[in-house]
PDB file of C-alpha atoms in Angstrom:
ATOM      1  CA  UNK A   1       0.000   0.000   0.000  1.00 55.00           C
ATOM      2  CA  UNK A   2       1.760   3.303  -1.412  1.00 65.00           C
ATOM      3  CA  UNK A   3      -0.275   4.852   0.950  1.00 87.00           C
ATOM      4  CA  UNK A   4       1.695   3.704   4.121  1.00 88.00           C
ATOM      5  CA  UNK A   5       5.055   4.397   2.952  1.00 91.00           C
ATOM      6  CA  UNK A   6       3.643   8.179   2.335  1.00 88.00           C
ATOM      7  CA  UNK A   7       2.423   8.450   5.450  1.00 91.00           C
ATOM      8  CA  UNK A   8       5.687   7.031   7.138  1.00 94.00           C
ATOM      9  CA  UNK A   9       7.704   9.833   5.171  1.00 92.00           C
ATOM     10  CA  UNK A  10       5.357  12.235   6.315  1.00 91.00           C
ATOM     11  CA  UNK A  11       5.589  11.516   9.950  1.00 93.00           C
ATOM     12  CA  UNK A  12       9.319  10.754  10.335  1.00 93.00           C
ATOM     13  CA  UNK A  13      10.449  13.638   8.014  1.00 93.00           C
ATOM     14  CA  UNK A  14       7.841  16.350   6.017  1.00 88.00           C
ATOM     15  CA  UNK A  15       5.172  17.244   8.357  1.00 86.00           C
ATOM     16  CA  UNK A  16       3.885  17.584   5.214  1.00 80.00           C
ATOM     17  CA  UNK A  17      -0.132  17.297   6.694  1.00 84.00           C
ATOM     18  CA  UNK A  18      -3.017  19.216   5.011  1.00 85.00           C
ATOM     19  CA  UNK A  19      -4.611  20.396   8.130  1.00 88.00           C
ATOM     20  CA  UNK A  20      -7.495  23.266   9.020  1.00 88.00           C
ATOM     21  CA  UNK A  21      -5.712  24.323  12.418  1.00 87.00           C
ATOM     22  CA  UNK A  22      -4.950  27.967  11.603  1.00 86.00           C
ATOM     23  CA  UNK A  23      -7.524  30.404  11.608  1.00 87.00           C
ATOM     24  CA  UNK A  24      -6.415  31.923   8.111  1.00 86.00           C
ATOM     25  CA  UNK A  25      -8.529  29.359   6.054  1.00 84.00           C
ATOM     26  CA  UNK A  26     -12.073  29.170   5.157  1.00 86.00           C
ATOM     27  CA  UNK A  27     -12.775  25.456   5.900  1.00 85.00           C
ATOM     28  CA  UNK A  28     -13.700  25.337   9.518  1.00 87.00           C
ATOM     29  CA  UNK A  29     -11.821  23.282  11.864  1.00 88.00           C
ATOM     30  CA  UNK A  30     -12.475  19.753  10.323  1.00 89.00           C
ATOM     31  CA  UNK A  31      -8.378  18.309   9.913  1.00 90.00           C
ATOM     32  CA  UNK A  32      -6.732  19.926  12.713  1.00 92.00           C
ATOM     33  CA  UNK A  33      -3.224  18.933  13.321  1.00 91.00           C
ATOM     34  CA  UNK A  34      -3.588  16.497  15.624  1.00 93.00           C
ATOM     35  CA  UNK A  35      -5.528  14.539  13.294  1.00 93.00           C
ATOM     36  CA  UNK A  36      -2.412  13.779  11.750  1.00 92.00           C
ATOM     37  CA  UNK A  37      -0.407  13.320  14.748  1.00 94.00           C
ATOM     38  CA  UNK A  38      -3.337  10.743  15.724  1.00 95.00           C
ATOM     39  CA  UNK A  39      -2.778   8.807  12.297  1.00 94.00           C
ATOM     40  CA  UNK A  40       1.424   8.454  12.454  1.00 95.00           C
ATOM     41  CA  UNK A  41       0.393   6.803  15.929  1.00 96.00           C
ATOM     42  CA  UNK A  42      -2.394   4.922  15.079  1.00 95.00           C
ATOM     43  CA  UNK A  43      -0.367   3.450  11.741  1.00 95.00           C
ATOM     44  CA  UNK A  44       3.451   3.304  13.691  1.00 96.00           C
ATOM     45  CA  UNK A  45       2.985   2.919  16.978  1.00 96.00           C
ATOM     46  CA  UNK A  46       2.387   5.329  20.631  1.00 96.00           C
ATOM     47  CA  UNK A  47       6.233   6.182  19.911  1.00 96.00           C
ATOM     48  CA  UNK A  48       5.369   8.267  17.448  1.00 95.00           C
ATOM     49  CA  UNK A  49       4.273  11.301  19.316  1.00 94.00           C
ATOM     50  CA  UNK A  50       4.317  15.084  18.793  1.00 94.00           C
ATOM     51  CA  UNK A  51       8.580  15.083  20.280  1.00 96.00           C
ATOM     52  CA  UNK A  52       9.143  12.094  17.573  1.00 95.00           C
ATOM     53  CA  UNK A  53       7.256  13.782  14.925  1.00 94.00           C
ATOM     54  CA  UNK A  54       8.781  17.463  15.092  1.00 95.00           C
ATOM     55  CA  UNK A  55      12.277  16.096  15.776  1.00 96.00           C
ATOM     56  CA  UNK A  56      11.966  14.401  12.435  1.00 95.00           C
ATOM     57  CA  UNK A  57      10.802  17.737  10.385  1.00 93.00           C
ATOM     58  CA  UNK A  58      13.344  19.592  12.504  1.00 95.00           C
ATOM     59  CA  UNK A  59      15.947  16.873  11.077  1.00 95.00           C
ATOM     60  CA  UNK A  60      14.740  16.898   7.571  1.00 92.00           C
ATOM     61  CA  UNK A  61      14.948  20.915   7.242  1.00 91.00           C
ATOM     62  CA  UNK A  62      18.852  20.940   8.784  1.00 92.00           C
ATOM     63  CA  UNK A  63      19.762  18.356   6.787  1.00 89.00           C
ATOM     64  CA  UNK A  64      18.133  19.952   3.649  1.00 85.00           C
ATOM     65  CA  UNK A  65      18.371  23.606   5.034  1.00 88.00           C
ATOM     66  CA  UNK A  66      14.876  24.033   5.396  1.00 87.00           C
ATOM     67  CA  UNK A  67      13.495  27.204   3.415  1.00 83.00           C
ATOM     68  CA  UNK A  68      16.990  27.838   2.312  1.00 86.00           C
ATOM     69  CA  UNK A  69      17.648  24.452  -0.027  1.00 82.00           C
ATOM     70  CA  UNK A  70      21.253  23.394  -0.875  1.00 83.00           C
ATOM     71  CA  UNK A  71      21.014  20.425  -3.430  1.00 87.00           C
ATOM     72  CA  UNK A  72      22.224  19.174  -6.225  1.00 92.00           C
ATOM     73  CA  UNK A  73      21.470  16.005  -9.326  1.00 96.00           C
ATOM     74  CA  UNK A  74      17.319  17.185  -7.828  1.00 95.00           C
ATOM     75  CA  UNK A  75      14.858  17.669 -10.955  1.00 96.00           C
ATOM     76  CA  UNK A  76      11.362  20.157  -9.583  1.00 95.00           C
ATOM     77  CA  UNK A  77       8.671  19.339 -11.779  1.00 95.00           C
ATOM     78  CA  UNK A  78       5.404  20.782 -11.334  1.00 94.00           C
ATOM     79  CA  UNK A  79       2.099  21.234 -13.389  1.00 95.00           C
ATOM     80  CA  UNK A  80      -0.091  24.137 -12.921  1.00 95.00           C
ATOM     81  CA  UNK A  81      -3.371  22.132 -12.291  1.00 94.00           C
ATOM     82  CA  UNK A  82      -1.291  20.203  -9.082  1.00 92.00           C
ATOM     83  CA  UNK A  83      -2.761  22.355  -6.434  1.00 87.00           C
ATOM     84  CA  UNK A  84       0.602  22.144  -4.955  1.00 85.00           C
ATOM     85  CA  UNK A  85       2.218  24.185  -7.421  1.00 89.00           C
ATOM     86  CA  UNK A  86       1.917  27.195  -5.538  1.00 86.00           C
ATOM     87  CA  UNK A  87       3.996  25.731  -2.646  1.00 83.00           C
ATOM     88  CA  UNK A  88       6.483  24.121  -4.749  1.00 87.00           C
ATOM     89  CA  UNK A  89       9.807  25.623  -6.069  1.00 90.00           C
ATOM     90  CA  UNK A  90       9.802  28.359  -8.550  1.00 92.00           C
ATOM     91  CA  UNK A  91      13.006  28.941 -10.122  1.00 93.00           C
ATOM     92  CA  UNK A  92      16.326  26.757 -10.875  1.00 95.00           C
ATOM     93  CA  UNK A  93      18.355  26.422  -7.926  1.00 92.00           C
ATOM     94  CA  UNK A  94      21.125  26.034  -9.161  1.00 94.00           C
ATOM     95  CA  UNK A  95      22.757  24.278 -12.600  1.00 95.00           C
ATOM     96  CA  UNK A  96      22.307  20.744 -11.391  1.00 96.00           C
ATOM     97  CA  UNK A  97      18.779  21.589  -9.585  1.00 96.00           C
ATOM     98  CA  UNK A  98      16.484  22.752 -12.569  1.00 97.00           C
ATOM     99  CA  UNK A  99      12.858  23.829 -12.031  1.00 97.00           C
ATOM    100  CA  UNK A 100      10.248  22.813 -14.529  1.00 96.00           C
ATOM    101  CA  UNK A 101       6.784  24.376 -14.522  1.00 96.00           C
ATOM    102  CA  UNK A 102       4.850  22.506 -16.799  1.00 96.00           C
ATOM    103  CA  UNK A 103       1.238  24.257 -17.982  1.00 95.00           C
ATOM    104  CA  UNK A 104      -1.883  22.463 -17.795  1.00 94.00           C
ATOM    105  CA  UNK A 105      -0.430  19.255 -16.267  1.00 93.00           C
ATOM    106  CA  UNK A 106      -1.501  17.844 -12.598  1.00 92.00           C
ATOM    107  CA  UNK A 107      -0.097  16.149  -9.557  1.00 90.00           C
ATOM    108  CA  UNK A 108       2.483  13.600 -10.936  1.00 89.00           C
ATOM    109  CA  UNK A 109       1.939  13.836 -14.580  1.00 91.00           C
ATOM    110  CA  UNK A 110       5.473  13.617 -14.577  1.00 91.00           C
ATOM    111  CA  UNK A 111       6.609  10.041 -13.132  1.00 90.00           C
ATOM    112  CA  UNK A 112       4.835   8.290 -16.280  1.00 91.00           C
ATOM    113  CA  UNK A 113       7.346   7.626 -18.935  1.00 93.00           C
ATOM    114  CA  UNK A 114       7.277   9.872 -22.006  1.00 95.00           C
ATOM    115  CA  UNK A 115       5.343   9.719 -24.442  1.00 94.00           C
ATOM    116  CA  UNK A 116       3.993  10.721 -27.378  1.00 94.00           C
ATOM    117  CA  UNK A 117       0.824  11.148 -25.998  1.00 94.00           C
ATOM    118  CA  UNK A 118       2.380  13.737 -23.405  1.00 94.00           C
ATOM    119  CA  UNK A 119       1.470  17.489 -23.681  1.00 94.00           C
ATOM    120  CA  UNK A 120       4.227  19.065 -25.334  1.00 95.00           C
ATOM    121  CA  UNK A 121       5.867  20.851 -22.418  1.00 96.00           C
ATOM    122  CA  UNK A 122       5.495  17.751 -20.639  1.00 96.00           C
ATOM    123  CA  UNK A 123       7.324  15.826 -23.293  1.00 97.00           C
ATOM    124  CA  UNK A 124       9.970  18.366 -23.197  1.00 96.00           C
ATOM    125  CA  UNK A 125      10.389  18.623 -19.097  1.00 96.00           C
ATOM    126  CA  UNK A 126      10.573  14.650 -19.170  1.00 97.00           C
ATOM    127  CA  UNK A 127      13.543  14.819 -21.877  1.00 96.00           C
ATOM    128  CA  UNK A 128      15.287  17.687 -19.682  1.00 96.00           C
ATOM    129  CA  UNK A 129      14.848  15.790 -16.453  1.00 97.00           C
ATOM    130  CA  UNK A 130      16.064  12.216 -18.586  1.00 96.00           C
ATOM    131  CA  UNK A 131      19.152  14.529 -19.848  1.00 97.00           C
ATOM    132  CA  UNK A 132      20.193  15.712 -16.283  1.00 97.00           C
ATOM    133  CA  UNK A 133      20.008  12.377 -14.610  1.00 96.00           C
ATOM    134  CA  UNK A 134      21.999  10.555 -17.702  1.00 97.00           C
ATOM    135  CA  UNK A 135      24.673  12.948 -17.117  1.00 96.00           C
ATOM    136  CA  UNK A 136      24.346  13.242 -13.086  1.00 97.00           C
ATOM    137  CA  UNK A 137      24.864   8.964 -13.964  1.00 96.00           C
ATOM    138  CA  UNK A 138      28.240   9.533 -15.694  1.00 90.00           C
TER     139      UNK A 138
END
C-alpha cells in the first residue's frame, strides 16, 4: 500500500499534513493537526508522538536547510493544475537543480514515462529531467 510508505515519510520527516488548524482558512476546523499526529500513531505505533514527529521535520529541514535548499542532481517538476504548485519551487536552484513548470499538467503527470501522448511541455520537461540524470549517472 503506497499509501503507508507516504504516510511514514510524512511523519518521520515532512510534516507535510493538510490540516485546518490555523484560523487563516475558510474550511472550519475539520483536519486539525492532531488529526495527523493521531494517524502516524495509530499506523506506527504510541512512539510516534508530537517530540518524535517534530524532531523528524526539525531533522529533515537541517539536513536539507529548510526554506533555504542546498542540493544538487534534484529535478522540480510541477504542473499548474497540481494544487501544490503554488507551494512548490519556482526557479532553478542552481545548474544541477532545474525547475520545470509545466502548464496544464496535474499532480504527478510527470513520473509516467514519455510519451507521445504527453502534452508538449510535458514531453519536453521529461527529456530535460532524462538529460540531467543521464549525465548526473556519468
Amino acid at each position: 500500500m503506497l499509501d503507508r510508505q507516504w504516510y511514514y515519510q510524512t511523519c518521520t520527516e515532512y510534516g507535510y499534513y493538510q490540516t485546518t488548524t490555523s484560523n487563516n482558512q475558510p474550511f472550519g476546523k475539520t483536519f486539525p493537526l492532531s488529526l495527523y499526529h493521531n494517524i502516524c500513531k495509530d499506523l506506527f505505533g504510541k512512539k510516534f508522538n508530537v517530540d518524535l514527529l517534530q524532531r523528524g521535520i526539525n531533522r529533515t529541514n537541517i539536513i536539507n536547510g529548510g526554506y533555504k535548499l542546498e542540493v544538487t542532481n534534484v529535478v522540480s517538476v510541477h504542473g499548474t493544475v497540481d494544487p501544490w504548485h503554488a507551494v512548490g519551487l519556482k526557479h532553478d536552484l542552481n545548474e544541477n537543480a532545474p525547475v520545470f513548470i509545466v502548464n496544464g499538467t496535474a499532480h504527478c503527470a510527470d513520473l509516467s514515462s514519455i510519451s507521445v501522448n504527453d502534452l508538449p511541455e510535458m514531453y519536453e520537461a521529461k527529456k530535460r529531467t532524462k538529460q540531467y540524470i543521464a549525465k548526473w549517472l556519468k
